Tab-separated table of C-alpha atoms in Angstrom:
chain	number	residue	atom	x	y	z
K	1	MET	CA	51.919	12.347	-47.949
K	2	THR	CA	50.202	11.000	-51.041
K	3	LEU	CA	46.670	11.983	-52.018
K	4	SER	CA	45.466	8.464	-51.265
K	5	SER	CA	46.945	8.590	-47.738
K	6	PHE	CA	45.366	11.999	-47.163
K	7	HIS	CA	41.935	10.688	-48.143
K	8	SER	CA	42.373	7.705	-45.807
K	9	CYS	CA	43.300	9.909	-42.843
K	10	PHE	CA	40.466	12.309	-43.602
K	11	SER	CA	37.946	9.438	-43.776
K	12	LEU	CA	39.177	8.072	-40.450
K	13	LEU	CA	38.838	11.520	-38.851
K	14	VAL	CA	35.274	11.906	-40.188
K	15	PHE	CA	34.391	8.445	-38.854
K	16	ILE	CA	35.734	9.294	-35.371
K	17	VAL	CA	33.879	12.650	-35.274
K	18	TYR	CA	30.674	10.988	-36.466
K	19	GLY	CA	30.998	8.325	-33.753
K	20	LEU	CA	31.471	10.918	-31.038
K	21	VAL	CA	28.484	12.937	-32.246
K	22	PHE	CA	26.399	9.777	-32.419
K	23	GLN	CA	27.376	8.792	-28.865
K	24	VAL	CA	26.567	12.275	-27.547
K	25	HIS	CA	23.211	12.160	-29.314
K	26	GLU	CA	22.483	8.743	-27.837
K	27	LEU	CA	23.480	10.016	-24.391
K	28	HIS	CA	21.091	12.966	-24.606
K	29	SER	CA	18.279	10.952	-26.135
K	30	ALA	CA	18.442	8.185	-23.522
K	31	PRO	CA	15.417	8.365	-21.208
K	32	LEU	CA	16.028	9.757	-17.746
K	33	LYS	CA	15.863	7.068	-15.058
K	34	VAL	CA	15.871	7.723	-11.310
K	35	MET	CA	16.726	4.881	-8.917
K	36	GLY	CA	16.440	4.535	-5.156
K	37	PRO	CA	17.710	1.816	-2.798
K	38	PRO	CA	16.238	-1.711	-3.004
K	39	GLY	CA	14.760	-1.485	0.495
K	40	PRO	CA	14.017	0.872	3.390
K	41	ILE	CA	16.696	2.946	5.129
K	42	THR	CA	16.708	2.398	8.906
K	43	VAL	CA	18.209	5.049	11.218
K	44	ALA	CA	18.208	5.478	15.003
K	45	MET	CA	16.455	8.563	16.360
K	46	GLY	CA	18.880	11.446	16.858
K	47	LYS	CA	21.308	10.186	14.219
K	48	ASP	CA	21.785	11.551	10.686
K	49	ALA	CA	20.118	9.759	7.782
K	50	VAL	CA	21.321	9.554	4.180
K	51	LEU	CA	18.610	8.788	1.615
K	52	PRO	CA	20.283	7.323	-1.503
K	53	CYS	CA	19.127	8.341	-4.963
K	54	ARG	CA	20.843	8.389	-8.342
K	55	PHE	CA	19.883	9.050	-11.932
K	56	SER	CA	21.182	8.051	-15.326
K	57	PRO	CA	22.497	9.018	-17.721
K	58	ALA	CA	24.712	11.458	-15.785
K	59	GLN	CA	24.614	14.994	-17.218
K	60	SER	CA	25.305	18.626	-16.403
K	61	MET	CA	23.523	19.773	-13.251
K	62	GLN	CA	23.244	23.393	-14.382
K	63	ASP	CA	19.915	22.694	-16.084
K	64	MET	CA	18.799	19.962	-13.695
K	65	GLU	CA	16.205	20.278	-10.955
K	66	VAL	CA	16.231	17.876	-7.991
K	67	THR	CA	13.352	17.950	-5.521
K	68	TRP	CA	12.964	15.743	-2.484
K	69	PHE	CA	9.385	15.828	-1.186
K	70	ARG	CA	6.963	13.790	0.870
K	71	GLU	CA	3.293	14.106	-0.053
K	72	GLN	CA	3.437	16.979	-2.547
K	73	LEU	CA	6.040	18.986	-4.427
K	74	VAL	CA	5.268	22.201	-2.543
K	75	PRO	CA	6.230	22.667	0.210
K	76	PHE	CA	9.216	20.371	-0.280
K	77	VAL	CA	11.857	18.733	1.905
K	78	HIS	CA	14.793	19.969	-0.209
K	79	ARG	CA	15.218	21.452	-3.692
K	80	TYR	CA	18.295	21.981	-5.860
K	81	LYS	CA	17.829	24.070	-9.019
K	82	GLY	CA	19.967	26.306	-11.203
K	83	GLY	CA	23.162	25.031	-9.625
K	84	ARG	CA	22.202	25.896	-6.019
K	85	ASP	CA	19.841	25.002	-3.184
K	86	GLN	CA	16.395	26.630	-3.180
K	87	ASN	CA	14.936	27.181	0.301
K	88	GLY	CA	11.949	29.416	-0.429
K	89	ASN	CA	9.189	26.801	-0.015
K	90	GLN	CA	10.919	24.305	2.249
K	91	MET	CA	8.814	22.545	4.893
K	92	LEU	CA	9.360	24.269	8.231
K	93	GLU	CA	10.290	21.048	10.028
K	94	TYR	CA	13.261	20.541	7.654
K	95	VAL	CA	14.683	24.070	7.671
K	96	GLY	CA	18.391	23.820	8.501
K	97	ARG	CA	18.216	20.008	8.704
K	98	THR	CA	18.840	18.884	5.098
K	99	GLU	CA	21.794	18.793	2.757
K	100	LEU	CA	22.125	17.547	-0.825
K	101	TRP	CA	25.486	15.858	-1.283
K	102	LYS	CA	27.145	17.896	-4.028
K	103	ASP	CA	30.231	15.689	-4.447
K	104	GLY	CA	28.339	13.028	-6.381
K	105	LEU	CA	26.234	15.282	-8.639
K	106	ALA	CA	28.519	14.891	-11.638
K	107	MET	CA	28.173	11.103	-11.337
K	108	GLY	CA	24.377	11.210	-11.099
K	109	SER	CA	24.159	10.900	-7.298
K	110	VAL	CA	21.609	13.141	-5.544
K	111	ASN	CA	21.679	11.683	-2.020
K	112	LEU	CA	19.850	13.660	0.656
K	113	LYS	CA	21.172	13.955	4.208
K	114	ILE	CA	18.734	14.656	7.051
K	115	PHE	CA	20.300	15.751	10.334
K	116	ASP	CA	19.077	14.727	13.804
K	117	VAL	CA	16.341	12.362	12.622
K	118	GLN	CA	13.104	12.355	14.647
K	119	LEU	CA	10.183	9.915	14.685
K	120	SER	CA	8.119	12.396	12.662
K	121	ASP	CA	10.641	11.989	9.810
K	122	ARG	CA	9.712	8.344	9.216
K	123	GLY	CA	7.814	7.535	6.028
K	124	ASN	CA	8.234	7.756	2.254
K	125	TYR	CA	10.325	10.382	0.460
K	126	THR	CA	10.177	10.974	-3.286
K	127	CYS	CA	13.366	11.808	-5.180
K	128	PHE	CA	12.204	13.811	-8.226
K	129	VAL	CA	14.649	14.724	-11.018
K	130	ASP	CA	13.756	16.969	-13.984
K	131	ASN	CA	16.213	17.794	-16.788
K	132	GLY	CA	13.862	20.118	-18.679
K	133	SER	CA	12.783	17.599	-21.310
K	134	ASP	CA	12.111	14.545	-19.176
K	135	TYR	CA	11.654	13.644	-15.522
K	136	ASP	CA	11.390	10.619	-13.301
K	137	GLU	CA	11.198	9.830	-9.600
K	138	ALA	CA	11.932	7.115	-7.064
K	139	VAL	CA	10.496	6.528	-3.596
K	140	VAL	CA	12.777	5.985	-0.589
K	141	GLU	CA	11.321	4.726	2.698
K	142	LEU	CA	12.895	5.958	5.931
K	143	LYS	CA	12.352	3.895	9.088
K	144	VAL	CA	13.287	5.408	12.452
K	145	THR	CA	14.084	3.422	15.589
K	146	ALA	CA	14.564	4.398	19.224
K	147	SER	CA	16.242	2.238	21.867
K	148	GLY	CA	14.748	2.828	25.304
K	149	SER	CA	16.008	2.694	28.850
K	150	VAL	CA	17.699	-0.220	30.566
K	151	PRO	CA	14.889	-2.360	32.065
K	152	LEU	CA	14.033	-1.592	35.691
K	153	VAL	CA	13.254	-4.755	37.688
K	154	ALA	CA	11.093	-4.538	40.834
K	155	LEU	CA	9.905	-7.158	43.395
K	156	GLU	CA	6.182	-6.479	43.792
K	157	ARG	CA	4.554	-9.012	46.158
K	158	TYR	CA	4.030	-12.650	47.065
K	159	GLN	CA	1.581	-14.355	44.730
K	160	ASP	CA	0.557	-17.943	43.954
K	161	GLY	CA	3.313	-19.495	46.044
K	162	GLY	CA	6.021	-17.353	44.510
K	163	ILE	CA	7.226	-13.774	44.110
K	164	ARG	CA	5.750	-11.468	41.471
K	165	VAL	CA	8.498	-9.538	39.648
K	166	SER	CA	7.932	-6.716	37.162
K	167	CYS	CA	10.163	-5.355	34.404
K	168	ARG	CA	9.680	-1.835	33.011
K	169	SER	CA	11.339	0.119	30.169
K	170	ALA	CA	10.387	3.250	28.196
K	171	GLY	CA	11.473	5.269	25.152
K	172	TRP	CA	11.246	2.588	22.423
K	173	TYR	CA	10.206	2.709	18.765
K	174	PRO	CA	8.803	0.693	17.097
K	175	ARG	CA	6.845	-1.347	19.649
K	176	PRO	CA	9.335	-3.629	21.441
K	177	GLN	CA	9.133	-7.130	22.870
K	178	VAL	CA	9.751	-8.103	26.505
K	179	LEU	CA	11.538	-11.441	26.960
K	180	TRP	CA	12.176	-13.280	30.232
K	181	ARG	CA	15.097	-15.735	30.139
K	182	ASP	CA	16.372	-18.363	32.523
K	183	PRO	CA	20.115	-18.930	33.219
K	184	HIS	CA	20.318	-21.131	30.105
K	185	GLY	CA	18.854	-18.463	27.810
K	186	GLN	CA	15.488	-20.200	27.462
K	187	HIS	CA	12.389	-18.008	27.259
K	188	LEU	CA	10.006	-17.985	30.216
K	189	PRO	CA	6.282	-17.202	29.788
K	190	SER	CA	5.180	-13.890	31.281
K	191	LEU	CA	2.186	-13.479	33.563
K	192	SER	CA	1.036	-10.172	32.071
K	193	GLU	CA	2.266	-7.479	29.710
K	194	SER	CA	1.131	-3.916	28.980
K	195	VAL	CA	2.213	-1.418	26.337
K	196	THR	CA	1.571	2.328	26.303
K	197	GLN	CA	2.547	5.106	23.894
K	198	ASP	CA	3.274	8.711	24.848
K	199	GLN	CA	2.554	11.926	22.935
K	200	SER	CA	5.846	11.660	21.025
K	201	SER	CA	4.869	8.123	19.838
K	202	LEU	CA	7.503	6.392	21.983
K	203	PHE	CA	6.497	3.072	23.576
K	204	ALA	CA	6.753	2.017	27.211
K	205	VAL	CA	6.388	-1.638	28.193
K	206	GLU	CA	5.851	-3.487	31.447
K	207	SER	CA	5.827	-7.241	31.996
K	208	SER	CA	5.390	-9.420	35.069
K	209	ILE	CA	6.404	-12.952	35.985
K	210	ILE	CA	6.031	-15.162	39.087
K	211	LEU	CA	9.256	-16.744	40.349
K	212	THR	CA	9.297	-19.800	42.582
K	213	ARG	CA	12.059	-21.422	44.612
K	214	GLY	CA	14.475	-23.355	42.422
K	215	THR	CA	16.180	-22.749	39.108
K	216	LYS	CA	13.977	-19.765	38.259
K	217	GLN	CA	15.514	-17.707	41.034
K	218	ASN	CA	18.193	-16.521	38.583
K	219	VAL	CA	16.542	-14.823	35.553
K	220	SER	CA	16.940	-11.836	33.242
K	221	CYS	CA	14.574	-9.418	31.524
K	222	TRP	CA	15.318	-8.204	27.979
K	223	VAL	CA	13.538	-5.553	25.901
K	224	ARG	CA	14.154	-5.446	22.148
K	225	HIS	CA	12.643	-4.562	18.792
K	226	ASP	CA	13.113	-6.669	15.686
K	227	LEU	CA	13.614	-3.806	13.213
K	228	ASP	CA	17.330	-3.463	13.941
K	229	GLY	CA	17.847	-6.085	16.667
K	230	GLN	CA	18.670	-3.537	19.390
K	231	GLU	CA	18.035	-4.838	22.921
K	232	ARG	CA	18.675	-3.934	26.547
K	233	GLY	CA	18.601	-6.297	29.506
K	234	SER	CA	18.834	-6.618	33.285
K	235	GLU	CA	19.789	-9.803	35.149
K	236	PHE	CA	18.923	-10.483	38.793
K	237	TYR	CA	18.949	-13.207	41.441
K	238	ILE	CA	16.520	-13.762	44.336
K	239	SER	CA	18.042	-15.611	47.298
K	240	ASP	CA	16.235	-18.499	48.964
K	241	PRO	CA	15.118	-16.706	52.224
K	242	PHE	CA	12.796	-14.446	50.231
K	243	PHE	CA	10.641	-17.471	49.407
K	244	HIS	CA	9.930	-18.465	53.050
K	245	ASN	CA	6.798	-16.345	53.226
K	246	ALA	CA	5.597	-17.175	49.712
K	247	HIS	CA	2.846	-19.563	50.908
K	248	PRO	CA	-0.414	-20.026	48.990
K	249	LEU	CA	-3.142	-17.541	49.724
K	250	THR	CA	-5.997	-18.991	51.779
K	251	ILE	CA	-8.508	-16.228	51.279
K	252	ALA	CA	-10.156	-16.074	47.913
K	253	LEU	CA	-10.785	-12.591	46.588
K	254	GLY	CA	-13.981	-12.079	44.622
K	255	ILE	CA	-13.789	-9.784	41.665
K	256	VAL	CA	-16.876	-8.212	40.162
K	257	SER	CA	-16.556	-6.965	36.594
K	258	VAL	CA	-18.639	-3.998	35.509
K	259	ALA	CA	-19.235	-3.429	31.821
K	260	VAL	CA	-18.409	0.125	30.683
K	261	VAL	CA	-19.856	1.670	27.546
K	262	VAL	CA	-16.911	2.739	25.434
K	263	LEU	CA	-17.079	6.397	24.401
K	264	LEU	CA	-15.339	5.608	21.137
K	265	ILE	CA	-18.260	3.431	20.015
K	266	PHE	CA	-20.651	6.253	20.810
K	267	ALA	CA	-18.485	8.705	18.854
K	268	VAL	CA	-18.431	6.410	15.817
K	269	TYR	CA	-22.210	6.079	16.089
K	270	LEU	CA	-22.639	9.865	16.071
K	271	PHE	CA	-20.278	10.157	13.107
K	272	LYS	CA	-22.315	7.658	11.117
K	273	ILE	CA	-25.556	9.435	12.010
K	274	LYS	CA	-24.038	12.668	10.742
K	275	GLY	CA	-23.010	10.924	7.536
K	276	TYR	CA	-26.538	9.525	7.054
K	277	ARG	CA	-28.065	12.991	7.448
K	278	VAL	CA	-25.751	14.481	4.847
K	279	ALA	CA	-26.480	11.508	2.607
K	280	GLU	CA	-30.229	12.113	2.930
K	281	ILE	CA	-29.740	15.699	1.783
K	282	GLU	CA	-27.589	14.644	-1.154
K	283	LYS	CA	-30.083	11.973	-2.241
K	284	GLN	CA	-32.006	14.821	-3.825
K	285	ALA	CA	-29.348	14.656	-6.532
K	286	GLU	CA	-31.025	11.987	-8.598
K	287	GLU	CA	-28.870	12.406	-11.688
K	288	LEU	CA	-26.147	9.771	-11.897
K	289	VAL	CA	-23.759	10.958	-14.602
K	290	LYS	CA	-21.587	8.659	-16.658
K	291	VAL	CA	-18.072	10.065	-16.504
K	292	VAL	CA	-15.947	9.552	-19.604
K	293	LEU	CA	-12.325	10.646	-19.248
K	294	ASP	CA	-10.904	13.306	-21.553
K	295	SER	CA	-7.714	11.960	-23.141
K	296	ASP	CA	-6.707	15.486	-24.241
K	297	THR	CA	-6.238	16.446	-20.572
K	298	ALA	CA	-4.405	13.298	-19.408
K	299	HIS	CA	-0.798	13.562	-18.260
K	300	CYS	CA	1.634	11.766	-20.573
K	301	ARG	CA	2.277	9.033	-17.973
K	302	LEU	CA	-1.403	8.125	-17.691
K	303	VAL	CA	-2.935	5.400	-19.863
K	304	LEU	CA	-6.681	5.423	-20.508
K	305	SER	CA	-8.705	2.342	-21.418
K	306	ASP	CA	-10.249	2.106	-24.893
K	307	ASP	CA	-13.632	3.272	-23.573
K	308	CYS	CA	-11.968	6.052	-21.525
K	309	ARG	CA	-13.667	4.734	-18.376
K	310	SER	CA	-10.552	3.724	-16.418
K	311	VAL	CA	-7.040	5.094	-16.030
K	312	ARG	CA	-3.724	3.794	-14.715
K	313	GLN	CA	-0.221	5.185	-14.493
K	314	GLU	CA	2.415	3.899	-16.913
K	315	GLY	CA	6.091	3.854	-15.992
K	316	LYS	CA	7.174	5.418	-19.270
K	317	LEU	CA	6.155	8.612	-21.028
K	318	GLN	CA	3.436	8.246	-23.660
K	319	ASP	CA	4.165	9.658	-27.120
K	320	ILE	CA	1.215	12.058	-27.248
K	321	PRO	CA	1.046	15.668	-28.427
K	322	ASP	CA	0.996	18.496	-25.913
K	323	ASN	CA	-1.891	20.959	-25.904
K	324	PRO	CA	-3.158	23.750	-23.622
K	325	LYS	CA	-5.658	21.407	-21.922
K	326	ARG	CA	-3.139	18.730	-20.907
K	327	PHE	CA	-1.623	18.524	-17.388
K	328	ASP	CA	2.149	18.309	-17.861
K	329	PHE	CA	3.442	18.040	-14.287
K	330	TRP	CA	0.914	16.360	-11.995
K	331	ARG	CA	-0.562	13.008	-13.130
K	332	CYS	CA	-4.081	14.363	-13.576
K	333	VAL	CA	-6.980	13.774	-15.969
K	334	LEU	CA	-10.437	15.358	-16.252
K	335	GLY	CA	-13.853	14.122	-17.283
K	336	ARG	CA	-15.073	15.230	-20.715
K	337	GLU	CA	-18.351	16.678	-19.508
K	338	GLY	CA	-18.369	19.761	-17.300
K	339	PHE	CA	-21.169	21.248	-15.189
K	340	THR	CA	-22.441	24.782	-14.744
K	341	SER	CA	-25.637	24.041	-12.807
K	342	GLY	CA	-27.740	21.353	-11.141
K	343	ARG	CA	-27.097	18.436	-8.823
K	344	CYS	CA	-25.365	15.241	-9.890
K	345	TYR	CA	-23.052	12.511	-8.690
K	346	TRP	CA	-20.650	9.871	-10.019
K	347	GLU	CA	-18.797	6.931	-8.508
K	348	VAL	CA	-15.175	5.799	-8.780
K	349	GLU	CA	-13.597	2.488	-7.824
K	350	VAL	CA	-10.162	3.062	-6.286
K	351	ASP	CA	-7.213	0.721	-5.935
K	352	ASN	CA	-5.616	1.440	-2.551
K	353	ARG	CA	-2.197	0.031	-3.408
K	354	GLY	CA	-0.972	3.510	-4.360
K	355	GLY	CA	-1.860	7.143	-3.814
K	356	TRP	CA	-4.954	8.653	-5.420
K	357	ALA	CA	-7.219	11.678	-5.232
K	358	VAL	CA	-10.663	12.467	-6.667
K	359	GLY	CA	-12.883	15.518	-6.746
K	360	VAL	CA	-13.736	18.458	-8.975
K	361	CYS	CA	-11.908	21.449	-10.377
K	362	ARG	CA	-12.790	24.664	-12.228
K	363	GLU	CA	-12.072	24.906	-15.932
K	364	ASP	CA	-9.534	27.704	-15.393
K	365	VAL	CA	-7.154	25.824	-13.069
K	366	LYS	CA	-3.449	25.853	-13.796
K	367	ARG	CA	-2.423	22.849	-15.916
K	368	LYS	CA	1.222	23.510	-16.693
K	369	GLY	CA	4.009	23.169	-14.141
K	370	GLU	CA	3.484	22.802	-10.402
K	371	ILE	CA	-0.034	23.242	-9.038
K	372	ILE	CA	-1.313	23.526	-5.479
K	373	LEU	CA	-4.372	21.417	-4.757
K	374	LYS	CA	-6.638	23.576	-2.605
K	375	PRO	CA	-9.999	25.375	-3.011
K	376	GLU	CA	-8.353	28.774	-3.481
K	377	GLU	CA	-6.723	27.390	-6.640
K	378	GLY	CA	-9.955	25.833	-7.946
K	379	PHE	CA	-9.595	22.254	-6.587
K	380	TRP	CA	-11.987	20.473	-4.184
K	381	VAL	CA	-10.320	17.144	-3.531
K	382	VAL	CA	-9.999	14.222	-1.095
K	383	GLY	CA	-7.504	11.397	-1.427
K	384	GLN	CA	-5.050	8.942	0.059
K	385	TRP	CA	-1.334	9.628	0.454
K	386	GLU	CA	1.014	7.097	2.093
K	387	GLY	CA	-1.982	5.343	3.640
K	388	HIS	CA	-3.379	8.563	5.147
K	389	TYR	CA	-6.746	9.919	4.008
K	390	GLN	CA	-7.032	13.703	3.759
K	391	ALA	CA	-9.209	16.492	2.443
K	392	LEU	CA	-7.136	19.164	0.720
K	393	THR	CA	-8.750	22.135	2.435
K	394	SER	CA	-5.479	24.069	2.530
K	395	LEU	CA	-1.741	23.504	2.680
K	396	ASP	CA	-2.251	22.109	6.194
K	397	ARG	CA	-4.916	19.633	4.955
K	398	THR	CA	-7.674	18.016	7.009
K	399	SER	CA	-6.882	14.529	8.296
K	400	LEU	CA	-9.569	11.872	7.821
K	401	SER	CA	-8.140	9.386	10.304
K	402	GLU	CA	-11.457	7.571	10.759
K	403	ILE	CA	-11.627	6.536	7.087
K	404	GLN	CA	-10.608	2.917	6.446
K	405	ASN	CA	-9.796	1.912	2.840
K	406	PRO	CA	-12.975	2.770	0.906
K	407	LYS	CA	-13.304	0.770	-2.318
K	408	ARG	CA	-15.792	2.982	-4.112
K	409	ILE	CA	-16.071	6.776	-3.744
K	410	ARG	CA	-19.257	8.690	-4.548
K	411	VAL	CA	-18.733	12.349	-5.458
K	412	PHE	CA	-21.767	14.659	-5.121
K	413	LEU	CA	-21.823	18.069	-6.790
K	414	ASN	CA	-24.449	20.685	-5.889
K	415	TYR	CA	-23.502	23.585	-8.118
K	416	GLU	CA	-26.091	26.161	-6.964
K	417	GLU	CA	-25.407	25.655	-3.260
K	418	GLY	CA	-21.642	25.370	-3.786
K	419	ARG	CA	-21.240	21.988	-2.132
K	420	VAL	CA	-18.978	19.030	-2.966
K	421	SER	CA	-19.483	15.888	-0.836
K	422	PHE	CA	-17.689	12.541	-0.728
K	423	PHE	CA	-19.027	9.196	0.530
K	424	GLY	CA	-17.738	5.651	0.891
K	425	VAL	CA	-20.387	3.676	-0.993
K	426	ASN	CA	-19.774	0.198	0.427
K	427	GLU	CA	-19.290	1.500	3.962
K	428	ASN	CA	-22.271	3.902	3.706
K	429	MET	CA	-20.014	6.492	5.317
K	430	HIS	CA	-19.759	10.242	4.886
K	431	ILE	CA	-16.128	11.139	4.182
K	432	PHE	CA	-16.042	14.930	3.823
K	433	THR	CA	-18.013	17.918	2.503
K	434	PHE	CA	-16.731	21.221	1.124
K	435	GLN	CA	-19.394	23.770	2.124
K	436	GLU	CA	-20.351	27.158	0.601
K	437	THR	CA	-17.940	26.765	-2.277
K	438	SER	CA	-17.736	29.469	-4.958
K	439	PHE	CA	-17.376	28.166	-8.508
K	440	GLU	CA	-17.496	31.779	-9.798
K	441	GLY	CA	-20.001	30.777	-12.483
K	442	LYS	CA	-17.386	28.717	-14.300
K	443	THR	CA	-17.589	25.153	-15.602
K	444	VAL	CA	-16.609	22.445	-13.115
K	445	TYR	CA	-15.146	19.101	-14.245
K	446	PRO	CA	-14.625	15.724	-12.530
K	447	TRP	CA	-10.936	15.545	-11.597
K	448	PHE	CA	-8.664	12.547	-10.888
K	449	TRP	CA	-5.027	12.103	-9.791
K	450	LEU	CA	-2.987	8.877	-9.643
K	451	TRP	CA	0.291	7.785	-8.117
K	452	SER	CA	2.379	4.737	-8.981
K	453	GLY	CA	0.548	1.401	-8.830
K	454	THR	CA	-2.963	2.891	-8.802
K	455	LEU	CA	-5.968	2.142	-10.986
K	456	LEU	CA	-9.143	4.261	-11.060
K	457	ARG	CA	-12.292	2.913	-12.696
K	458	MET	CA	-15.499	4.837	-13.376
K	459	CYS	CA	-18.747	3.213	-12.183
K	460	PRO	CA	-21.050	1.707	-13.136
């Protein structure tokens, strides 16, 4: 081999090695992206569900962490870390019922299998993937259906010159429809229909129809729900002799209606009165503070407005320096000004299209890695997750089922008495109060958390 040929071969080898190194570098520098299915996953109750999720670029799973969770990272539905499943903080209702499909890990697939799906499993699941230097997540919605019993048809009585027939079926989810059909498949109008729901959230339906002599003697009753098109039916025929005694009634029955005061209205009234009383106490806090957000504490996916008076979540990571004050796991941000005494309040406009939480926290709360939002950890917070309003009193949380989409939240802080109260401004409604709170003499800051698609704006 001549010297010229040697140089040519050596140059080609260097070029190939450089290209491989460049491709590997590009692979590792590509941003992590997690993707879920384009729409909800629908599964029948009692069956197994597979929630699809994949990430790119595919990489070694030894340093990867995959967490499937519902409302918060801890406790979780399923976690895979360090090359194996982690079951230490799994939600009790999923113990022994989940499996991460390992066969597709090398290809970037982290599908979760849930065995024996129940109605309580329906809702949103977050697929969270962390490779140590970047993370991303995708939301997968699970819808659960239940097909009920075959309709039971019963002949009830003679009415209005015909025979009243009822159709009953139970054990359905979601709420089903009852359809009466003639021999040609045409729908017949029902006389009445009632729907009830049992303690396990399953629906029972009952519908009635009046049949007269003629073509309507041969009909069928079908019960179905539109989510997956499942239906069950019963067909029956009433022979002509049954109609001989179906003559019109000659005695008119008088019905007297008595108005009943609904207890629910009274309960709502008492709730509002309670809210007004708390509001009267808190009105002593005359100081309305202007909250300006502290950009040094904002998570790298949060984008603050130029005046630092509103915040939204951005899909991509912001190129901002890390510091000890910044939250690096939860999408949180604090107000610049803290409080060590006095009474004050501030107001926040919330966008209910995504999850959000507002409240206060102590200056010494954990800001790196996973945090648990509860008073014992220095957080006094209320918020909305998956359309449900809750006060984070503990890991079990306090449901605020009576709250209906507040647009502006007023947060009251009474430092000396250790009280944090929340009100819906437009609705003039008391939401929740943390009583006899101990701030341990430390500075307390306004605290905010955002999920995808949410915007928080300070007022006024």
